[in-house]
mmCIF file of C-alpha atoms in Angstrom:
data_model
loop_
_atom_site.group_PDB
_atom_site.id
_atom_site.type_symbol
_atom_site.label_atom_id
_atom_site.label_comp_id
_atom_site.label_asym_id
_atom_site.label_seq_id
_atom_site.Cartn_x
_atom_site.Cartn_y
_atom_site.Cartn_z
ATOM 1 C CA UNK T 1 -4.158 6.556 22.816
ATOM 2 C CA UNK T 2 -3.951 7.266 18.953
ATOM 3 C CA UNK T 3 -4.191 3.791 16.406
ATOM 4 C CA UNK T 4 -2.530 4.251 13.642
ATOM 5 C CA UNK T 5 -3.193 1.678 10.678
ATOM 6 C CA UNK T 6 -3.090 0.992 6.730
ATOM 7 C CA UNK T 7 -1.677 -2.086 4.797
ATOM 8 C CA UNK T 8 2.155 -3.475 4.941
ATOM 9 C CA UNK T 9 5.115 -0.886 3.874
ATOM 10 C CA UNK T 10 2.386 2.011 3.512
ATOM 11 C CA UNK T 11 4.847 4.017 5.635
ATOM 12 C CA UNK T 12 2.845 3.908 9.492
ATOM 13 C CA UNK T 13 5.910 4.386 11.821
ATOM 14 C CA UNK T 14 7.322 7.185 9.564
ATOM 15 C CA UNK T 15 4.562 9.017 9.520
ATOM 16 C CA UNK T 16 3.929 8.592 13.106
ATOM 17 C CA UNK T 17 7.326 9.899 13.992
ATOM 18 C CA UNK T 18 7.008 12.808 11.711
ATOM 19 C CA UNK T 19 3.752 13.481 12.390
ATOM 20 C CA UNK T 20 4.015 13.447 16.711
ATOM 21 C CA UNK T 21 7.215 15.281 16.337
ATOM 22 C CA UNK T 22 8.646 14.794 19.664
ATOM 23 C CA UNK T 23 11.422 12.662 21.331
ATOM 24 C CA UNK T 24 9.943 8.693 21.190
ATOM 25 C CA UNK T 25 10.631 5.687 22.547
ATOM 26 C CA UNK T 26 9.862 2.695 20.230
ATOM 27 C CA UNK T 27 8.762 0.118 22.689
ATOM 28 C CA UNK T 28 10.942 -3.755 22.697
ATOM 29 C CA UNK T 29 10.069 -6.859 23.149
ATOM 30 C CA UNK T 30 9.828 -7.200 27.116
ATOM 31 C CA UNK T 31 10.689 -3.969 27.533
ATOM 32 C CA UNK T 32 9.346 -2.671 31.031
ATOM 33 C CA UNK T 33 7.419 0.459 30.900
ATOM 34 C CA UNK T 34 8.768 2.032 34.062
ATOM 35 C CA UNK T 35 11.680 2.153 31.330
ATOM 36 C CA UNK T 36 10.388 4.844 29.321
ATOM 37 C CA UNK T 37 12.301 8.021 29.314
ATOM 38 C CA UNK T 38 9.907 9.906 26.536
ATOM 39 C CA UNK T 39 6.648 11.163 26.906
ATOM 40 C CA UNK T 40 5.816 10.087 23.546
ATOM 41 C CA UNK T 41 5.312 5.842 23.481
ATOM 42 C CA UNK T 42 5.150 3.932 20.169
ATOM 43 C CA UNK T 43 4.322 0.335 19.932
ATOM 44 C CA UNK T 44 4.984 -0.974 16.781
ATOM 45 C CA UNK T 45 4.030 -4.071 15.051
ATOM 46 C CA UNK T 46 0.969 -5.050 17.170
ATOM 47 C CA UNK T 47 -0.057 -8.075 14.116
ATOM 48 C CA UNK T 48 2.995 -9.600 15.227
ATOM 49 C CA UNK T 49 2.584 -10.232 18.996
ATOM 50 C CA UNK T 50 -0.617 -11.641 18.027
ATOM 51 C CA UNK T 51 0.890 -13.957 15.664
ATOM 52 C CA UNK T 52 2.652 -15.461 18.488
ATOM 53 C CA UNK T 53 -0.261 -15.704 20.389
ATOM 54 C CA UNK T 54 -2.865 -17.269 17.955
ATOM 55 C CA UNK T 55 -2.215 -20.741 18.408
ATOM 56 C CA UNK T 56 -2.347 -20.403 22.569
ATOM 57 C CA UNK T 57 -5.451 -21.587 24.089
ATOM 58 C CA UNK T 58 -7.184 -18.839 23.576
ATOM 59 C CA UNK T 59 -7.992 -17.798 27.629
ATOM 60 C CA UNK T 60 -4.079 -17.301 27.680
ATOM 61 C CA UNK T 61 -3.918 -15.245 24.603
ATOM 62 C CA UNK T 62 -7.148 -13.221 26.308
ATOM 63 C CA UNK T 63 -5.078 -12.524 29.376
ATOM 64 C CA UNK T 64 -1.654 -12.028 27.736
ATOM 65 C CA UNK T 65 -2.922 -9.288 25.579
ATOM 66 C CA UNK T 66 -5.374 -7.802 28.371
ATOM 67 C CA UNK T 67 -2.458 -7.032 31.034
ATOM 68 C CA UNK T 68 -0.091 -5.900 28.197
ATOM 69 C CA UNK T 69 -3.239 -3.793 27.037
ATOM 70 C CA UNK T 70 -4.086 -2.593 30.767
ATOM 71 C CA UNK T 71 0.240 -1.830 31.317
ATOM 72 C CA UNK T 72 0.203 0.414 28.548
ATOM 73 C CA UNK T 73 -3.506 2.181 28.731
ATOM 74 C CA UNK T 74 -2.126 3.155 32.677
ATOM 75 C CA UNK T 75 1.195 4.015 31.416
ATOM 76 C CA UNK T 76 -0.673 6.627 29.321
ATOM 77 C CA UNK T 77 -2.986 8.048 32.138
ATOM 78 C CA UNK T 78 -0.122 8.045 34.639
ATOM 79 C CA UNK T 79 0.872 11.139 33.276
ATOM 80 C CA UNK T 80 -1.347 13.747 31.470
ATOM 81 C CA UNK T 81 1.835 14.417 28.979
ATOM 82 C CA UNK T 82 2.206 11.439 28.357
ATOM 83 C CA UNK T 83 1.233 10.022 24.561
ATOM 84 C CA UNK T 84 0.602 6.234 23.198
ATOM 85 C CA UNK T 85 1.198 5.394 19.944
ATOM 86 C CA UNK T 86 -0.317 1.831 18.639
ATOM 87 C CA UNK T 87 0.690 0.831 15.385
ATOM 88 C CA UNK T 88 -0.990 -1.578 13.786
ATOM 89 C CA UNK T 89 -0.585 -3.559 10.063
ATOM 90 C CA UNK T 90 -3.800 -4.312 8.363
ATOM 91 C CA UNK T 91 -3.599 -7.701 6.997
ATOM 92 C CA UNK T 92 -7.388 -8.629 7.151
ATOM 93 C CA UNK T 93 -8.150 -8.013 3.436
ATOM 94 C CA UNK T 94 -6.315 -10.873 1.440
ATOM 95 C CA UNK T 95 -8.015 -14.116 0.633
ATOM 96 C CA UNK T 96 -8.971 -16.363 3.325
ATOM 97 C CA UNK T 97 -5.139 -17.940 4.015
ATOM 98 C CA UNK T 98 -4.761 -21.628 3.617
ATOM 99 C CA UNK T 99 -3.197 -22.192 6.719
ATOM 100 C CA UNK T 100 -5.214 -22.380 9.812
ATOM 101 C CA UNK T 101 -3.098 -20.389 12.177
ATOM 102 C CA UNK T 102 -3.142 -17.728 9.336
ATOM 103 C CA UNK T 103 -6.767 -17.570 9.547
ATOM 104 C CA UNK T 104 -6.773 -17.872 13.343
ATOM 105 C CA UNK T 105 -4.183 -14.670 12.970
ATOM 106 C CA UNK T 106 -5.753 -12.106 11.252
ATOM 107 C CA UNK T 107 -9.487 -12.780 13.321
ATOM 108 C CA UNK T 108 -7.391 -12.412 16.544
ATOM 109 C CA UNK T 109 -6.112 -9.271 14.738
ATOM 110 C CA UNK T 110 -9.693 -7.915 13.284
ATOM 111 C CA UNK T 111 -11.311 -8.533 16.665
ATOM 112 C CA UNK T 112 -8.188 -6.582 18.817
ATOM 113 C CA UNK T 113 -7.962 -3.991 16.084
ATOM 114 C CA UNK T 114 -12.257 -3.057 16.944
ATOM 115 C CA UNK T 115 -11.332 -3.292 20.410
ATOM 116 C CA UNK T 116 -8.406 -0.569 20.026
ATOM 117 C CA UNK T 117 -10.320 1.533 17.427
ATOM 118 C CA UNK T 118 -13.167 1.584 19.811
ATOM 119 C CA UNK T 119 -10.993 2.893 22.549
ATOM 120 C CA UNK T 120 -8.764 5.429 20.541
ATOM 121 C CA UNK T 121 -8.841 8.874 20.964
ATOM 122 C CA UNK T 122 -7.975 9.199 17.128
ATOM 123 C CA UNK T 123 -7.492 6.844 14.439
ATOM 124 C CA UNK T 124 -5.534 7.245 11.061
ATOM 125 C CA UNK T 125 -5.568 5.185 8.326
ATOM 126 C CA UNK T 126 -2.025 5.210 5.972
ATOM 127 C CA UNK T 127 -2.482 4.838 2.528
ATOM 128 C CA UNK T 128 0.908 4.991 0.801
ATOM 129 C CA UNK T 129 2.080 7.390 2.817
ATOM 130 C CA UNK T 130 -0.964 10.081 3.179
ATOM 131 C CA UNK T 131 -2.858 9.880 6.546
ATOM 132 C CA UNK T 132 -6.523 9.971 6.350
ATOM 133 C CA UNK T 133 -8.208 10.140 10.037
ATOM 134 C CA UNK T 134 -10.869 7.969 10.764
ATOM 135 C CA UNK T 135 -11.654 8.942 14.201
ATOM 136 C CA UNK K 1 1.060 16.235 -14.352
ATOM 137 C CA UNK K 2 0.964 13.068 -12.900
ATOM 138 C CA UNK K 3 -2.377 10.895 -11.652
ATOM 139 C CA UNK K 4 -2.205 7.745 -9.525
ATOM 140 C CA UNK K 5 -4.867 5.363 -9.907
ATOM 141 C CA UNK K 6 -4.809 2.442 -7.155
ATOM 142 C CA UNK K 7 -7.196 -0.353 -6.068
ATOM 143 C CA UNK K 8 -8.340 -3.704 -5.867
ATOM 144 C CA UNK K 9 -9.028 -6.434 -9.155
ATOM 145 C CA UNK K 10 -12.404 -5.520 -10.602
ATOM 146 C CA UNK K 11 -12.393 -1.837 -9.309
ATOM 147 C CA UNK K 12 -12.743 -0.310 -12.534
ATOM 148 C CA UNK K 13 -9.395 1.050 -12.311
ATOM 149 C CA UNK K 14 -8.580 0.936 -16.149
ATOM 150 C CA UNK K 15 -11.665 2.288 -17.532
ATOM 151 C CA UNK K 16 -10.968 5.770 -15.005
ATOM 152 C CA UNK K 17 -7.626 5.703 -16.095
ATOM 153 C CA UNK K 18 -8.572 5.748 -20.211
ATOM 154 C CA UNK K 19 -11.583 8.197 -19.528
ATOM 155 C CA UNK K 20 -9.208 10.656 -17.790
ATOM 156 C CA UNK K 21 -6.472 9.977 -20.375
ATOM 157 C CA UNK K 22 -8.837 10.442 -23.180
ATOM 158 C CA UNK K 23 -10.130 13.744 -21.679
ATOM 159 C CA UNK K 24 -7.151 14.969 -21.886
ATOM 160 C CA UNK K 25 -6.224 18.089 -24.002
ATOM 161 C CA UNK K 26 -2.795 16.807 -25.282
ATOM 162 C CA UNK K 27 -3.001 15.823 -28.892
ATOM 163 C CA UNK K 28 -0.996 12.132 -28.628
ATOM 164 C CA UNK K 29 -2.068 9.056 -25.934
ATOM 165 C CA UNK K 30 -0.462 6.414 -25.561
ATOM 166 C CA UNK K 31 -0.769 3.087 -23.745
ATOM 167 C CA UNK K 32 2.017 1.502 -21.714
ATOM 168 C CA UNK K 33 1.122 -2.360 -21.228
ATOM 169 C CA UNK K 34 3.043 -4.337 -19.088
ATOM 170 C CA UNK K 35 1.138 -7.180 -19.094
ATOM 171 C CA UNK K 36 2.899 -10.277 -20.273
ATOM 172 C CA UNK K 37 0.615 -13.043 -22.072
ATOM 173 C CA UNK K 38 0.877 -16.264 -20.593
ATOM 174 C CA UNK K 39 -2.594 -17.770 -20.781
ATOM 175 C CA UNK K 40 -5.621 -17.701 -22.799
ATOM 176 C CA UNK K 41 -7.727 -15.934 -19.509
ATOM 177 C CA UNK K 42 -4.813 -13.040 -20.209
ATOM 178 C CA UNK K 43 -5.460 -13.138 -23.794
ATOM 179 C CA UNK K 44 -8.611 -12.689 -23.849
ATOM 180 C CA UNK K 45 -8.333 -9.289 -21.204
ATOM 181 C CA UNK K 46 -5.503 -8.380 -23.646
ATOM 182 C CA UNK K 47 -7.922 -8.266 -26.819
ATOM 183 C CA UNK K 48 -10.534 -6.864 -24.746
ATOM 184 C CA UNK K 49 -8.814 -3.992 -23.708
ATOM 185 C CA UNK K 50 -7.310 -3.368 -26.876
ATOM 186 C CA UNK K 51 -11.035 -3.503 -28.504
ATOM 187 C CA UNK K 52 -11.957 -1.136 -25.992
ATOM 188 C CA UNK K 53 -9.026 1.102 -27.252
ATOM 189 C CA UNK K 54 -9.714 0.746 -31.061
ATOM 190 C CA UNK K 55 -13.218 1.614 -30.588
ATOM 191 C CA UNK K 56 -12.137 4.767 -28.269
ATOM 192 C CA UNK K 57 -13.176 8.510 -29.587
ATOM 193 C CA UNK K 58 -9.216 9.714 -30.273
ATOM 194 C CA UNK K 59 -6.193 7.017 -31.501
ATOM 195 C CA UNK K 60 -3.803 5.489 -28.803
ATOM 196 C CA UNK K 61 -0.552 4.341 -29.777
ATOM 197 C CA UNK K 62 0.062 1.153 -27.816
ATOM 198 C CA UNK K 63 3.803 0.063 -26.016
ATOM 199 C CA UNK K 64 4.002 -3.725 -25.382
ATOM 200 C CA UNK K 65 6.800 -2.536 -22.291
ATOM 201 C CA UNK K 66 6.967 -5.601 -19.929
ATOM 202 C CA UNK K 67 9.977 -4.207 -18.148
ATOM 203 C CA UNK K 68 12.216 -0.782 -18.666
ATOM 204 C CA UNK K 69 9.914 1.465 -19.112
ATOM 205 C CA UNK K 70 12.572 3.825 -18.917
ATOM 206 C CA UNK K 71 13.758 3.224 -22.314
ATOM 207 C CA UNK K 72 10.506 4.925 -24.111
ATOM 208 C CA UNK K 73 10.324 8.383 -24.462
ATOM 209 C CA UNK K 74 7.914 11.088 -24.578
ATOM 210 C CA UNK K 75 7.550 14.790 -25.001
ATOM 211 C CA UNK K 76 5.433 17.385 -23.692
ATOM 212 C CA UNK K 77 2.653 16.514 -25.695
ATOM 213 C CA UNK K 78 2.449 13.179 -24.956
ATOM 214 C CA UNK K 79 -0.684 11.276 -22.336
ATOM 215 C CA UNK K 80 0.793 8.047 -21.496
ATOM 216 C CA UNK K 81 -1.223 5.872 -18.977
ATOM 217 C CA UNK K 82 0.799 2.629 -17.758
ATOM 218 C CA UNK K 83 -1.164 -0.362 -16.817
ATOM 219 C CA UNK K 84 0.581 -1.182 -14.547
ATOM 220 C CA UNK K 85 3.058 -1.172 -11.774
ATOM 221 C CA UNK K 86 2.226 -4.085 -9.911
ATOM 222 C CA UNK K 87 3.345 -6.029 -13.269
ATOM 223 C CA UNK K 88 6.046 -3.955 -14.286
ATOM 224 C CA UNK K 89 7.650 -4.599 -10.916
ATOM 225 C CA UNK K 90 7.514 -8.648 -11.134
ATOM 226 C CA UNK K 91 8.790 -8.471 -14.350
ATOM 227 C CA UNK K 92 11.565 -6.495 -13.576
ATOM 228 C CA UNK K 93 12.007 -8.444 -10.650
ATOM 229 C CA UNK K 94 12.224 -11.714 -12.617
ATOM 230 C CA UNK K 95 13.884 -10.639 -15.374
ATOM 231 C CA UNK K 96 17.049 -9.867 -13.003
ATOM 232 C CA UNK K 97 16.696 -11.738 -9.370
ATOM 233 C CA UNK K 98 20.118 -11.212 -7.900
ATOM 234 C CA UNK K 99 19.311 -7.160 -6.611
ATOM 235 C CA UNK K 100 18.827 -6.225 -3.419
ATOM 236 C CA UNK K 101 15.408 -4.450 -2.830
ATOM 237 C CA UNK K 102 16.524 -1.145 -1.882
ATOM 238 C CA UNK K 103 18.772 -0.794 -4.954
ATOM 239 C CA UNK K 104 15.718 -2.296 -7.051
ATOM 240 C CA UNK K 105 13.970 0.478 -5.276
ATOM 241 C CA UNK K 106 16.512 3.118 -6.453
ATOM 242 C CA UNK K 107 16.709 1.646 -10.588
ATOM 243 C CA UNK K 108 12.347 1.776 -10.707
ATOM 244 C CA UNK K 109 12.520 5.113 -9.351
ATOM 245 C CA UNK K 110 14.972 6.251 -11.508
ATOM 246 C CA UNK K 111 13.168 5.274 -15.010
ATOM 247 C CA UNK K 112 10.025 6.418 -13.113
ATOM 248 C CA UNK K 113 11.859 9.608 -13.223
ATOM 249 C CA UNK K 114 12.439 9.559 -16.482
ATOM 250 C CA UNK K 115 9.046 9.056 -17.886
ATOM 251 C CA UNK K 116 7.884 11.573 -15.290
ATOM 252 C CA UNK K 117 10.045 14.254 -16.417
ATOM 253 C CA UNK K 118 9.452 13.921 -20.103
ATOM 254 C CA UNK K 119 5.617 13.375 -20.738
ATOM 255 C CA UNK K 120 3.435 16.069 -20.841
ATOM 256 C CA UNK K 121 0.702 13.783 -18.481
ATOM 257 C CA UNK K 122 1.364 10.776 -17.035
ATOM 258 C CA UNK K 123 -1.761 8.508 -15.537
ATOM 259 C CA UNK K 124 -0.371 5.325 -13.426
ATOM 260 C CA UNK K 125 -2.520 2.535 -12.178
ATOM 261 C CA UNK K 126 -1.680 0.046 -9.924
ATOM 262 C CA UNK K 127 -3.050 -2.606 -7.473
ATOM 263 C CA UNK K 128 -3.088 -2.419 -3.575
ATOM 264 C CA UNK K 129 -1.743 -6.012 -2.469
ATOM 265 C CA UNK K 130 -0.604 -4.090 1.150
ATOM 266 C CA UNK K 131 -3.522 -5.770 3.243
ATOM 267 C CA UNK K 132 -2.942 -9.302 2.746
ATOM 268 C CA UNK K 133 -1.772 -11.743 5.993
ATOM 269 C CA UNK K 134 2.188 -11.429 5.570
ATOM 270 C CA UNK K 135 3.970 -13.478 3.553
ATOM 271 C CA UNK K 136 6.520 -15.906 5.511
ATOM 272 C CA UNK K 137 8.155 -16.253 2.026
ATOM 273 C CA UNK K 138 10.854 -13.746 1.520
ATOM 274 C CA UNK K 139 10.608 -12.767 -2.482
ATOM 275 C CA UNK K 140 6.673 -12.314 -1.574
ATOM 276 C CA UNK K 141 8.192 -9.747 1.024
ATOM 277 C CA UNK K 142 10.700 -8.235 -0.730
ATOM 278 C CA UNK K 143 7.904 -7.490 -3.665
ATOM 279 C CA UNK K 144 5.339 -6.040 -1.617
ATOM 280 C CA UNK K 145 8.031 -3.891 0.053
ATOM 281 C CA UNK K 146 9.267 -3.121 -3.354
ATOM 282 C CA UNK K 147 5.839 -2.480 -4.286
ATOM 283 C CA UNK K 148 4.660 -0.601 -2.097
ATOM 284 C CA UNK K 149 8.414 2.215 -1.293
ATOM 285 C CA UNK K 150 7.267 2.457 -5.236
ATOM 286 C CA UNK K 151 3.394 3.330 -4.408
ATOM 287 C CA UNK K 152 5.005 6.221 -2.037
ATOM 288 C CA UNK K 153 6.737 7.298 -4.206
ATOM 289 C CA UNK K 154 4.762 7.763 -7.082
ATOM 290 C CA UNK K 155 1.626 9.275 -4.554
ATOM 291 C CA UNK K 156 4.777 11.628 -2.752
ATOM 292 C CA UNK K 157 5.487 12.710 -7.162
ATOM 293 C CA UNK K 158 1.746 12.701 -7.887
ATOM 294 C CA UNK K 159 -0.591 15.972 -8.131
ATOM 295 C CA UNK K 160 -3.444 13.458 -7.728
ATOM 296 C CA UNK K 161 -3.280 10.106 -5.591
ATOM 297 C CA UNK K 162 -6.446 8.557 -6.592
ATOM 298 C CA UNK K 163 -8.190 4.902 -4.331
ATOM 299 C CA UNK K 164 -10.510 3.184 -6.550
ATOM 300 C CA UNK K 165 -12.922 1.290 -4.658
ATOM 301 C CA UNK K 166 -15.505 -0.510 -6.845
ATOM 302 C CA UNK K 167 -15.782 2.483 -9.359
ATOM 303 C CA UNK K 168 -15.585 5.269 -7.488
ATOM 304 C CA UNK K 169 -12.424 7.104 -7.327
ATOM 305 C CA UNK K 170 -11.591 7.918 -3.805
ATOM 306 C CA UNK K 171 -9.192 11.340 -3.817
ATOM 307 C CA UNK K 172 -6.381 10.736 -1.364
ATOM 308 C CA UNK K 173 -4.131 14.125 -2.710
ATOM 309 C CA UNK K 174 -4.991 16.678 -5.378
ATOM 310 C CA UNK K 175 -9.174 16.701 -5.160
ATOM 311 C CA UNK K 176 -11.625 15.947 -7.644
ATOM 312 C CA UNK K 177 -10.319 17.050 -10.946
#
C-alpha cells in the first residue's frame, strides 16, 4: 500500500494516476471490492469518510474504519499484482477550528494518517504538484 | 527565469525573495505589491517593507498593483518580485464575484503569462493555505482551489519552486541556486 498526501487542490489523484500509469479503479462509496476489475486500487478522499465518522461514539468509528482498513489491506495481498492507492488530504495544519467536530476531525485524521504512514510501503508528499517521497 | 517562493506567515518569505531579487544581475527591480491597506497593523508592514526597500543596496521601483497585474509591463531587463498571489487572487476575486473558478483560473493564468513572458526575471511569493480543515463555505473553497490550480501552475512554469519553512528555503524544483 502506497499513501499519498499534501494539502487541498495540490494535485494528489493526478499525480497518482500519472504517476502508477496503469488501468485504475477509483473506489465509491459502498463499493464492494470483489468489484474491482483493475489491479491498480485508488481510494480517494480518506479525510472525508472520517468526517462522517467523527461525531460516532468513537468504538464505532474504531471498528468502521478497522474492517474497511482490514477489506482493503487483504484486497491488496490477495493478489501479488495487485496495487493500493490511499489518498489522503492534509488538513491538520490550520488553526485549531472553532467547531468541535472540526477539531474532533482532523485528530481522527492525524491519528489514522500515523497509522497508514506507519504501514505504507511508500509515502509521497504533493506539494503543488511535485511529489517528494517520504518513505 | 522564474522563482517561486511559498510558505507559511512569518517564514521569512519576503526577505529571500528581495535578497535573490537584489542579487540579481539585471540592471532595473521592481516591486509588485498587492497588498491593499485597510488597517493600521497593514500600514505599519506596508512602511516597513518599504523602509526596508529604501534602505536596500540598488533602487526598486515600486507598483501599488492590487489586481491586473497583467496590465504592467516589463522588458528583458527588468527583476520584478510580486508579493503576492495569495492577495492578488482575493482581490481579483472581489473586485469581480460573478466568474466561475475555472474561467478565473484561465484570466490569472493568462496575465501570469504575460508578465512571465516579458520580464527578464520574475520572483513570486505566495502563502500555502492548502492544509487547513476544509472549508464548508463555498467562496473559501472556490479560493483555495483557485489558489492553489494557480500554485501549479506557476511551480509547473517555474525553473525554481522554492518551500520556505521558517527561513530556510526548501528546493522543491530547480536546486539550490
Amino acid at each position: 500500500m502506497d499513501f499519498v498526501t499534501g494539502g487541498a487542490y495540490n494535485g494528489k489523484l493526478d499525480w497518482a494516476i500519472e504517476n502508477y500509469d496503469s488501468d485504475y479503479t477509483i473506489l465509491k462509496e459502498g463499493q464492494i471490492l470483489g468489484t474491482v476489475g483493475t489491479h491498480l486500487l485508488i481510494v480517494n478522499n480518506l479525510e472525508v469518510m472520517f468526517y462522517k465518522d467523527c461525531m460516532k461514539p468513537e468504538k464505532v468509528a474504531d471498528q468502521r474504519w478497522e474492517e474497511f482498513y482490514h477489506s482493503l489491506m487483504g484486497w491488496e495481498r490477495a493478489d501479488p499484482a495487485r496495487q493500493l492507492v490511499m489518498i489522503g488530504t492534509d488538513i491538520t495544519g490550520g488553526i485549531v477550528p472553532v467547531q468541535q467536530r472540526d477539531r474532533l476531525w482532523r485528530d481522527r485524521t492525524g491519528f489514522i494518517y500515523q497509522q497508514i504512514t506507519n504501514d505504507a510501503q511508500r509515502i509521497f508528499r504533493l506539494w503543488f504538484g511535485i511529489s517528494e517521497q517520504l518513505k | 527565469m522564474m522563482t517561486f517562493i511559498c510558505g507559511g506567515v512569518r517564514s521569512g518569505k519576503t526577505s529571500y525573495a528581495e535578497k535573490r531579487t537584489l542579487e540579481s544581475k539585471l540592471p532595473y527591480l521592481h516591486y509588485v505589491a498587492t497588498g491593499v491597506v485597510t488597517d493600521s497593523e497593514m500600514h505599519e508592514r506596508v512602511t516597513r517593507h518599504q523602509k526596508d526597500r529604501r534602505q536596500s543596496l540598488r533602487s526598486w521601483k515600486t507598483w501599488e498593483q492590487p489586481t491586473a497585474i497583467g496590465k504592467l509591463s516589463f522588458t528583458g531587463d527588468d527583476a520584478i518580485l510580486i508579493d503576492c498571489l495569495t492577495t492578488w487572487v482575493m482581490n481579483e476575486m472581489l473586485e469581480q464575484e460573478d466568474m466561475e473558478p475555472d474561467d478565473r483560473i484561465g484570466s490569472l493564468i493568462e496575465q501570469l503569462d504575460r508578465l512571465i513572458a516579458d520580464a527578464g526575471e520574475v520572483y513570486m511569493i505566495s502563502n500555502d493555505l492548502s492544509r487547513d480543515v476544509l472549508s464548508d463555505n463555498e467562496m473559501v473553497r472556490d479560493y483555495l482551489y483557485i489558489l492553489g490550480s494557480i500554485h501549479k501552475y506557476v511551480v509547473k512554469q517555474s525553473d525554481q519552486a522554492i518551500e520556505m519553512v521558517f527561513g530556510r528555503p526548501v528546493y522543491h524544483k530547480g536546486g539550490e541556486a
